[in-house]
PDB file of C-alpha atoms and ligand atoms in Angstrom:
ATOM      1  CA  MET P 550     144.616  67.988 160.647  1.00 43.00           C
ATOM      2  CA  ASN P 551     145.477  71.275 162.249  1.00 46.00           C
ATOM      3  CA  GLY P 552     149.099  72.285 161.875  1.00 45.00           C
ATOM      4  CA  ILE P 553     150.159  69.354 159.716  1.00 45.00           C
ATOM      5  CA  PRO P 554     152.370  70.698 156.932  1.00 46.00           C
ATOM      6  CA  ARG P 555     151.098  69.947 153.436  1.00 49.00           C
ATOM      7  CA  ASN P 556     152.203  71.507 150.153  1.00 49.00           C
ATOM      8  CA  GLY P 557     154.411  73.942 151.957  1.00 48.00           C
ATOM      9  CA  ILE P 558     151.913  74.940 154.657  1.00 49.00           C
ATOM     10  CA  GLY P 559     153.946  75.409 157.744  1.00 50.00           C
ATOM     11  CA  MET P 560     154.489  77.938 160.459  1.00 52.00           C
ATOM     12  CA  THR P 561     154.159  80.883 158.104  1.00 63.00           C
ATOM     13  CA  SER P 562     150.634  80.018 157.138  1.00 82.00           C
ATOM     14  CA  ALA P 563     149.743  79.156 160.753  1.00 84.00           C
ATOM     15  CA  ARG P 564     150.861  82.671 161.692  1.00 88.00           C
ATOM     16  CA  THR P 565     148.940  84.193 158.804  1.00 90.00           C
ATOM     17  CA  ARG P 566     145.831  82.355 159.965  1.00 90.00           C
ATOM     18  CA  ALA P 567     146.349  83.500 163.544  1.00 92.00           C
ATOM     19  CA  ARG P 568     146.488  87.090 162.280  1.00 94.00           C
ATOM     20  CA  MET P 569     143.340  86.498 160.252  1.00 94.00           C
ATOM     21  CA  VAL P 570     141.555  85.231 163.360  1.00 96.00           C
ATOM     22  CA  GLU P 571     142.606  88.327 165.314  1.00 96.00           C
ATOM     23  CA  ARG P 572     141.225  90.484 162.518  1.00 96.00           C
ATOM     24  CA  LEU P 573     137.922  88.553 162.642  1.00 97.00           C
ATOM     25  CA  ARG P 574     137.767  89.119 166.410  1.00 97.00           C
ATOM     26  CA  GLY P 575     138.342  92.820 165.760  1.00 97.00           C
ATOM     27  CA  LYS P 576     135.429  92.824 163.319  1.00 97.00           C
ATOM     28  CA  GLY P 577     133.122  91.397 165.991  1.00 97.00           C
ATOM     29  CA  ILE P 578     133.254  87.585 165.640  1.00 98.00           C
ATOM     30  CA  ARG P 579     133.080  86.260 169.207  1.00 97.00           C
ATOM     31  CA  ASP P 580     132.230  82.530 169.074  1.00 98.00           C
ATOM     32  CA  GLU P 581     135.431  80.635 169.925  1.00 98.00           C
ATOM     33  CA  ARG P 582     134.187  77.510 168.103  1.00 98.00           C
ATOM     34  CA  VAL P 583     133.954  79.526 164.893  1.00 98.00           C
ATOM     35  CA  LEU P 584     137.314  81.251 165.369  1.00 98.00           C
ATOM     36  CA  ALA P 585     139.019  77.903 166.072  1.00 97.00           C
ATOM     37  CA  ALA P 586     137.467  76.358 162.952  1.00 97.00           C
ATOM     38  CA  LEU P 587     138.685  79.205 160.732  1.00 96.00           C
ATOM     39  CA  ALA P 588     142.125  78.983 162.306  1.00 95.00           C
ATOM     40  CA  GLY P 589     142.240  75.337 161.203  1.00 94.00           C
ATOM     41  CA  VAL P 590     141.424  75.768 157.505  1.00 95.00           C
ATOM     42  CA  PRO P 591     144.042  77.473 155.288  1.00 92.00           C
ATOM     43  CA  PRO P 592     142.066  79.491 152.708  1.00 92.00           C
ATOM     44  CA  HIS P 593     145.023  79.551 150.297  1.00 92.00           C
ATOM     45  CA  LEU P 594     144.459  75.848 149.559  1.00 93.00           C
ATOM     46  CA  PHE P 595     141.222  76.803 147.818  1.00 95.00           C
ATOM     47  CA  VAL P 596     142.422  79.396 145.303  1.00 93.00           C
ATOM     48  CA  GLU P 597     144.986  79.389 142.509  1.00 91.00           C
ATOM     49  CA  ARG P 598     148.590  79.630 143.562  1.00 88.00           C
ATOM     50  CA  ALA P 599     148.980  83.146 142.140  1.00 89.00           C
ATOM     51  CA  LEU P 600     146.215  84.424 144.449  1.00 91.00           C
ATOM     52  CA  ALA P 601     147.248  82.438 147.538  1.00 90.00           C
ATOM     53  CA  SER P 602     148.647  85.346 149.534  1.00 86.00           C
ATOM     54  CA  ARG P 603     145.387  87.289 149.088  1.00 90.00           C
ATOM     55  CA  ALA P 604     143.160  84.432 150.298  1.00 91.00           C
ATOM     56  CA  TYR P 605     143.380  85.678 153.881  1.00 91.00           C
ATOM     57  CA  GLU P 606     141.925  89.087 153.042  1.00 90.00           C
ATOM     58  CA  ASP P 607     138.216  89.778 152.909  1.00 88.00           C
ATOM     59  CA  THR P 608     138.104  90.197 149.143  1.00 88.00           C
ATOM     60  CA  ALA P 609     136.166  88.281 146.493  1.00 85.00           C
ATOM     61  CA  LEU P 610     138.745  86.126 144.700  1.00 92.00           C
ATOM     62  CA  PRO P 611     137.876  84.157 141.539  1.00 94.00           C
ATOM     63  CA  ILE P 612     137.689  80.336 141.782  1.00 95.00           C
ATOM     64  CA  GLY P 613     136.836  79.672 138.125  1.00 95.00           C
ATOM     65  CA  PHE P 614     133.464  79.254 136.336  1.00 95.00           C
ATOM     66  CA  SER P 615     132.735  82.967 137.065  1.00 94.00           C
ATOM     67  CA  GLN P 616     132.360  82.209 140.806  1.00 95.00           C
ATOM     68  CA  THR P 617     134.158  83.616 143.853  1.00 94.00           C
ATOM     69  CA  ILE P 618     135.367  82.212 147.176  1.00 94.00           C
ATOM     70  CA  SER P 619     133.367  83.182 150.279  1.00 92.00           C
ATOM     71  CA  GLN P 620     135.293  85.718 152.359  1.00 92.00           C
ATOM     72  CA  PRO P 621     136.531  84.517 155.756  1.00 95.00           C
ATOM     73  CA  TYR P 622     134.573  87.222 157.611  1.00 96.00           C
ATOM     74  CA  VAL P 623     131.285  86.357 155.894  1.00 96.00           C
ATOM     75  CA  VAL P 624     131.850  82.628 156.480  1.00 97.00           C
ATOM     76  CA  ALA P 625     132.510  83.325 160.181  1.00 98.00           C
ATOM     77  CA  ARG P 626     129.509  85.622 160.516  1.00 98.00           C
ATOM     78  CA  MET P 627     127.047  83.182 158.899  1.00 98.00           C
ATOM     79  CA  ILE P 628     128.175  80.205 160.991  1.00 98.00           C
ATOM     80  CA  GLU P 629     128.191  82.250 164.202  1.00 98.00           C
ATOM     81  CA  VAL P 630     124.551  83.192 163.612  1.00 98.00           C
ATOM     82  CA  LEU P 631     123.617  79.571 162.817  1.00 98.00           C
ATOM     83  CA  ILE P 632     125.087  77.994 165.941  1.00 98.00           C
ATOM     84  CA  ALA P 633     124.544  80.727 168.570  1.00 98.00           C
ATOM     85  CA  GLY P 634     123.378  78.925 171.720  1.00 97.00           C
ATOM     86  CA  LYS P 635     123.262  75.560 169.943  1.00 98.00           C
ATOM     87  CA  GLN P 636     125.108  72.261 169.964  1.00 98.00           C
ATOM     88  CA  PRO P 637     125.954  71.762 166.252  1.00 98.00           C
ATOM     89  CA  LYS P 638     124.369  68.644 164.661  1.00 98.00           C
ATOM     90  CA  ASN P 639     123.914  68.680 160.886  1.00 98.00           C
ATOM     91  CA  VAL P 640     124.146  71.364 158.227  1.00 99.00           C
ATOM     92  CA  LEU P 641     123.399  71.783 154.533  1.00 99.00           C
ATOM     93  CA  GLU P 642     125.477  74.238 152.520  1.00 98.00           C
ATOM     94  CA  VAL P 643     124.127  75.358 149.140  1.00 98.00           C
ATOM     95  CA  GLY P 644     126.961  76.455 146.825  1.00 98.00           C
ATOM     96  CA  THR P 645     130.132  74.442 147.546  1.00 98.00           C
ATOM     97  CA  GLY P 646     132.222  76.599 145.217  1.00 98.00           C
ATOM     98  CA  CYS P 647     135.867  75.861 145.965  1.00 97.00           C
ATOM     99  CA  GLY P 648     134.973  74.044 149.205  1.00 98.00           C
ATOM    100  CA  TYR P 649     136.371  76.575 151.690  1.00 97.00           C
ATOM    101  CA  GLN P 650     133.238  77.185 153.728  1.00 98.00           C
ATOM    102  CA  ALA P 651     132.402  73.458 153.605  1.00 98.00           C
ATOM    103  CA  ALA P 652     135.774  72.708 155.227  1.00 98.00           C
ATOM    104  CA  VAL P 653     135.145  75.272 157.970  1.00 98.00           C
ATOM    105  CA  LEU P 654     131.662  73.818 158.588  1.00 98.00           C
ATOM    106  CA  ALA P 655     133.166  70.328 158.828  1.00 98.00           C
ATOM    107  CA  ARG P 656     135.310  71.471 161.740  1.00 98.00           C
ATOM    108  CA  ILE P 657     132.197  72.546 163.640  1.00 98.00           C
ATOM    109  CA  TYR P 658     129.319  70.220 162.689  1.00 98.00           C
ATOM    110  CA  PRO P 659     129.495  66.417 163.068  1.00 98.00           C
ATOM    111  CA  GLU P 660     127.548  66.048 159.806  1.00 98.00           C
ATOM    112  CA  VAL P 661     127.977  68.345 156.774  1.00 98.00           C
ATOM    113  CA  TYR P 662     126.344  68.185 153.330  1.00 98.00           C
ATOM    114  CA  SER P 663     127.262  70.626 150.593  1.00 98.00           C
ATOM    115  CA  ILE P 664     125.691  70.840 147.149  1.00 98.00           C
ATOM    116  CA  GLU P 665     127.002  72.578 144.030  1.00 98.00           C
ATOM    117  CA  ARG P 666     125.262  73.003 140.662  1.00 98.00           C
ATOM    118  CA  ILE P 667     128.443  73.291 138.534  1.00 98.00           C
ATOM    119  CA  LYS P 668     130.016  69.857 138.098  1.00 98.00           C
ATOM    120  CA  GLY P 669     133.494  71.147 137.196  1.00 97.00           C
ATOM    121  CA  LEU P 670     133.565  73.287 140.308  1.00 97.00           C
ATOM    122  CA  LEU P 671     132.471  70.394 142.512  1.00 98.00           C
ATOM    123  CA  GLU P 672     135.357  68.325 141.133  1.00 98.00           C
ATOM    124  CA  ARG P 673     137.740  71.168 141.899  1.00 97.00           C
ATOM    125  CA  ALA P 674     136.355  71.364 145.453  1.00 98.00           C
ATOM    126  CA  ARG P 675     136.880  67.616 145.894  1.00 98.00           C
ATOM    127  CA  ALA P 676     140.516  68.000 144.866  1.00 97.00           C
ATOM    128  CA  ASN P 677     141.013  70.978 147.198  1.00 97.00           C
ATOM    129  CA  LEU P 678     139.480  69.089 150.139  1.00 97.00           C
ATOM    130  CA  LEU P 679     141.258  65.776 149.630  1.00 95.00           C
ATOM    131  CA  GLY P 680     144.236  66.474 151.868  1.00 93.00           C
ATOM    132  CA  LEU P 681     142.072  67.734 154.744  1.00 94.00           C
ATOM    133  CA  ARG P 682     140.463  64.281 155.133  1.00 94.00           C
ATOM    134  CA  LEU P 683     137.120  65.498 156.424  1.00 97.00           C
ATOM    135  CA  ALA P 684     135.211  62.232 156.837  1.00 97.00           C
ATOM    136  CA  ASN P 685     132.071  64.021 158.047  1.00 98.00           C
ATOM    137  CA  LEU P 686     131.698  66.079 154.838  1.00 98.00           C
ATOM    138  CA  ARG P 687     129.578  64.870 151.910  1.00 98.00           C
ATOM    139  CA  LEU P 688     129.540  66.724 148.583  1.00 98.00           C
ATOM    140  CA  ALA P 689     126.754  66.399 146.034  1.00 98.00           C
ATOM    141  CA  HIS P 690     126.128  67.662 142.498  1.00 98.00           C
ATOM    142  CA  GLY P 691     122.671  69.179 142.537  1.00 98.00           C
ATOM    143  CA  ASP P 692     120.405  72.211 142.370  1.00 98.00           C
ATOM    144  CA  GLY P 693     120.189  73.965 145.709  1.00 98.00           C
ATOM    145  CA  TYR P 694     116.675  75.160 144.894  1.00 98.00           C
ATOM    146  CA  ALA P 695     115.623  71.562 145.591  1.00 98.00           C
ATOM    147  CA  GLY P 696     117.786  71.206 148.696  1.00 98.00           C
ATOM    148  CA  LEU P 697     118.899  67.674 149.613  1.00 98.00           C
ATOM    149  CA  GLU P 698     115.776  65.710 150.491  1.00 98.00           C
ATOM    150  CA  LYS P 699     117.543  62.445 151.300  1.00 97.00           C
ATOM    151  CA  ALA P 700     119.554  63.961 154.170  1.00 98.00           C
ATOM    152  CA  ALA P 701     116.849  66.313 155.531  1.00 98.00           C
ATOM    153  CA  PRO P 702     115.835  67.675 157.981  1.00 98.00           C
ATOM    154  CA  PHE P 703     118.771  69.961 158.798  1.00 98.00           C
ATOM    155  CA  GLN P 704     119.474  71.833 162.005  1.00 98.00           C
ATOM    156  CA  SER P 705     121.220  74.495 159.892  1.00 99.00           C
ATOM    157  CA  ILE P 706     121.110  75.567 156.264  1.00 99.00           C
ATOM    158  CA  VAL P 707     123.534  78.091 154.800  1.00 98.00           C
ATOM    159  CA  VAL P 708     123.237  79.438 151.273  1.00 98.00           C
ATOM    160  CA  ALA P 709     126.306  80.915 149.564  1.00 98.00           C
ATOM    161  CA  ALA P 710     124.536  82.570 146.617  1.00 97.00           C
ATOM    162  CA  ALA P 711     121.829  85.237 146.507  1.00 96.00           C
ATOM    163  CA  ALA P 712     118.208  84.450 145.583  1.00 94.00           C
ATOM    164  CA  PRO P 713     115.258  86.835 145.175  1.00 94.00           C
ATOM    165  CA  SER P 714     113.232  84.787 147.685  1.00 96.00           C
ATOM    166  CA  VAL P 715     113.722  81.841 150.038  1.00 97.00           C
ATOM    167  CA  PRO P 716     113.584  78.526 148.123  1.00 98.00           C
ATOM    168  CA  GLU P 717     110.501  76.595 149.348  1.00 98.00           C
ATOM    169  CA  ALA P 718     112.309  73.236 149.504  1.00 98.00           C
ATOM    170  CA  LEU P 719     114.886  74.677 151.895  1.00 98.00           C
ATOM    171  CA  LEU P 720     112.140  75.881 154.254  1.00 98.00           C
ATOM    172  CA  ARG P 721     110.622  72.388 154.250  1.00 98.00           C
ATOM    173  CA  GLN P 722     114.001  70.766 154.933  1.00 98.00           C
ATOM    174  CA  LEU P 723     114.755  72.964 157.946  1.00 98.00           C
ATOM    175  CA  ALA P 724     114.219  71.062 161.222  1.00 98.00           C
ATOM    176  CA  PRO P 725     111.926  72.537 163.903  1.00 97.00           C
ATOM    177  CA  GLY P 726     114.133  74.783 166.056  1.00 97.00           C
ATOM    178  CA  GLY P 727     116.570  75.030 163.142  1.00 98.00           C
ATOM    179  CA  ARG P 728     118.074  78.096 161.490  1.00 98.00           C
ATOM    180  CA  MET P 729     118.858  79.099 157.936  1.00 98.00           C
ATOM    181  CA  VAL P 730     121.088  81.991 156.843  1.00 98.00           C
ATOM    182  CA  LEU P 731     120.978  83.206 153.267  1.00 98.00           C
ATOM    183  CA  PRO P 732     121.574  86.316 151.172  1.00 98.00           C
ATOM    184  CA  LEU P 733     118.386  87.689 149.606  1.00 97.00           C
ATOM    185  CA  ARG P 734     118.377  90.326 146.891  1.00 94.00           C
ATOM    186  CA  ALA P 735     115.775  92.942 146.073  1.00 87.00           C
ATOM    187  CA  GLY P 736     115.158  92.501 142.342  1.00 77.00           C
ATOM    188  CA  VAL P 737     117.703  91.765 139.602  1.00 74.00           C
ATOM    189  CA  GLY P 738     121.064  93.244 140.552  1.00 73.00           C
ATOM    190  CA  GLY P 739     119.413  94.828 143.598  1.00 84.00           C
ATOM    191  CA  ALA P 740     120.929  95.302 147.042  1.00 94.00           C
ATOM    192  CA  GLN P 741     121.515  92.122 149.035  1.00 96.00           C
ATOM    193  CA  ARG P 742     120.940  91.440 152.678  1.00 96.00           C
ATOM    194  CA  LEU P 743     121.863  88.465 154.830  1.00 97.00           C
ATOM    195  CA  VAL P 744     118.664  87.065 156.329  1.00 98.00           C
ATOM    196  CA  LEU P 745     118.230  84.697 159.279  1.00 98.00           C
ATOM    197  CA  ILE P 746     115.215  82.393 159.244  1.00 98.00           C
ATOM    198  CA  GLU P 747     114.286  80.483 162.378  1.00 98.00           C
ATOM    199  CA  ARG P 748     111.749  77.679 162.368  1.00 98.00           C
ATOM    200  CA  SER P 749     109.651  77.537 165.511  1.00 93.00           C
ATOM    201  CA  GLY P 750     106.752  75.213 166.327  1.00 86.00           C
ATOM    202  CA  ARG P 751     104.365  77.722 164.772  1.00 91.00           C
ATOM    203  CA  GLY P 752     106.188  78.906 161.689  1.00 95.00           C
ATOM    204  CA  PHE P 753     109.149  80.901 160.407  1.00 98.00           C
ATOM    205  CA  VAL P 754     110.635  84.081 161.877  1.00 97.00           C
ATOM    206  CA  GLU P 755     112.776  86.260 159.605  1.00 97.00           C
ATOM    207  CA  THR P 756     115.471  88.684 160.798  1.00 97.00           C
ATOM    208  CA  GLU P 757     117.511  90.969 158.522  1.00 96.00           C
ATOM    209  CA  LEU P 758     121.261  91.064 159.136  1.00 96.00           C
ATOM    210  CA  ASP P 759     124.180  92.726 157.303  1.00 93.00           C
ATOM    211  CA  ALA P 760     124.343  94.073 153.750  1.00 95.00           C
ATOM    212  CA  VAL P 761     126.368  91.601 151.636  1.00 95.00           C
ATOM    213  CA  ARG P 762     127.400  90.752 148.055  1.00 93.00           C
ATOM    214  CA  PHE P 763     127.113  87.215 146.725  1.00 94.00           C
ATOM    215  CA  VAL P 764     126.958  85.724 143.227  1.00 94.00           C
ATOM    216  CA  PRO P 765     123.394  84.842 142.156  1.00 95.00           C
ATOM    217  CA  LEU P 766     121.708  81.544 143.055  1.00 97.00           C
ATOM    218  CA  GLU P 767     120.938  79.980 139.684  1.00 97.00           C
ATOM    219  CA  ALA P 768     118.442  77.254 138.847  1.00 96.00           C
ATOM    220  CA  GLY P 769     119.338  73.851 137.410  1.00 95.00           C
ATOM    221  CA  LYS P 770     122.516  71.787 137.213  1.00 95.00           C
ATOM    222  CA  ALA P 771     125.455  72.749 134.992  1.00 96.00           C
TER     223      ALA P 771
HETATM  224  N1  LIG M2197     130.853  78.506 149.710  1.00 71.21           N
HETATM  225  C1  LIG M2197     131.733  78.794 148.618  1.00 71.21           C
HETATM  226  C2  LIG M2197     131.240  80.013 147.859  1.00 71.21           C
HETATM  227  C3  LIG M2197     130.967  79.725 146.457  1.00 71.21           C
HETATM  228  S1  LIG M2197     130.214  81.023 145.525  1.00 71.21           S
HETATM  229  C4  LIG M2197     133.160  78.986 149.113  1.00 71.21           C
HETATM  230  O1  LIG M2197     133.444  78.750 150.283  1.00 71.21           O
HETATM  231  O2  LIG M2197     134.001  79.378 148.331  1.00 71.21           O
HETATM  232  C5  LIG M2197     128.579  80.372 145.345  1.00 71.21           C
HETATM  233  C6  LIG M2197     128.452  79.048 144.680  1.00 71.21           C
HETATM  234  O3  LIG M2197     127.064  78.739 144.607  1.00 71.21           O
HETATM  235  C7  LIG M2197     128.985  78.958 143.278  1.00 71.21           C
HETATM  236  O4  LIG M2197     129.919  77.930 143.199  1.00 71.21           O
HETATM  237  C8  LIG M2197     127.754  78.639 142.435  1.00 71.21           C
HETATM  238  O5  LIG M2197     128.009  77.785 141.338  1.00 71.21           O
HETATM  239  C9  LIG M2197     126.870  77.960 143.454  1.00 71.21           C
HETATM  240  N2  LIG M2197     125.446  77.949 143.132  1.00 71.21           N
HETATM  241  C10 LIG M2197     124.692  78.922 142.546  1.00 71.21           C
HETATM  242  N3  LIG M2197     123.412  78.528 142.428  1.00 71.21           N
HETATM  243  C11 LIG M2197     123.339  77.258 142.950  1.00 71.21           C
HETATM  244  C12 LIG M2197     122.296  76.306 143.104  1.00 71.21           C
HETATM  245  N4  LIG M2197     121.041  76.528 142.689  1.00 71.21           N
HETATM  246  N5  LIG M2197     122.593  75.112 143.676  1.00 71.21           N
HETATM  247  C13 LIG M2197     123.856  74.820 144.087  1.00 71.21           C
HETATM  248  N6  LIG M2197     124.881  75.681 143.972  1.00 71.21           N
HETATM  249  C14 LIG M2197     124.636  76.891 143.403  1.00 71.21           C
END
């Protein structure tokens, strides 16, 4: 997978990714498993050709259907928090979008599930991911508010869109000892914060992390 030229990806993009990884290190990402995973997934495969050169920056680029790609730094940060001190097992991502974060997750976890509510976007993600041949990644069309009961419980859950409160189903589908990272917003259009939720034997422990900006988590399939 890594380093195999496809659609003109060659040394240039490998160098661009190496620079991106150095920038992530500079911004505080320390987990080598996470840095290696990001080095292996070219973000430009997930956006339109005209935006390709900007896919390595930490900016919100459009991916169609009024949605945006997750920025490399935010992807790195969320996964680092999820796997700190853990041996990765299985993960659920809510909000596949263009498939970028799903591809990064699939280079870290042996089992990855990602659900997306917009059918057209899920199809686009499938097309983007085809060449990467990630056999351990399963995509599903569904509403993240309901999670993915049939594959639960999950060691990790990561949500790529902001909700006003933690969806109940996701709490239920988190394995004991598991962690969830999600952006929560204070009211409509309010400030967002990344929140870590850990499930212990006795209940859930919540920790507030960085200020972030995600598109809203919306109910129902589209
Ligand atoms: N992880 C993506 C980011 C996509 S942006 C990436 O790497 O690019 C967030 C995505 O969440 C959008 O595609 C949006 O359609 C999706 N989304 C919003 N609400 C959802 C819900 N209830 N269930 C599933 N997906 C949802």
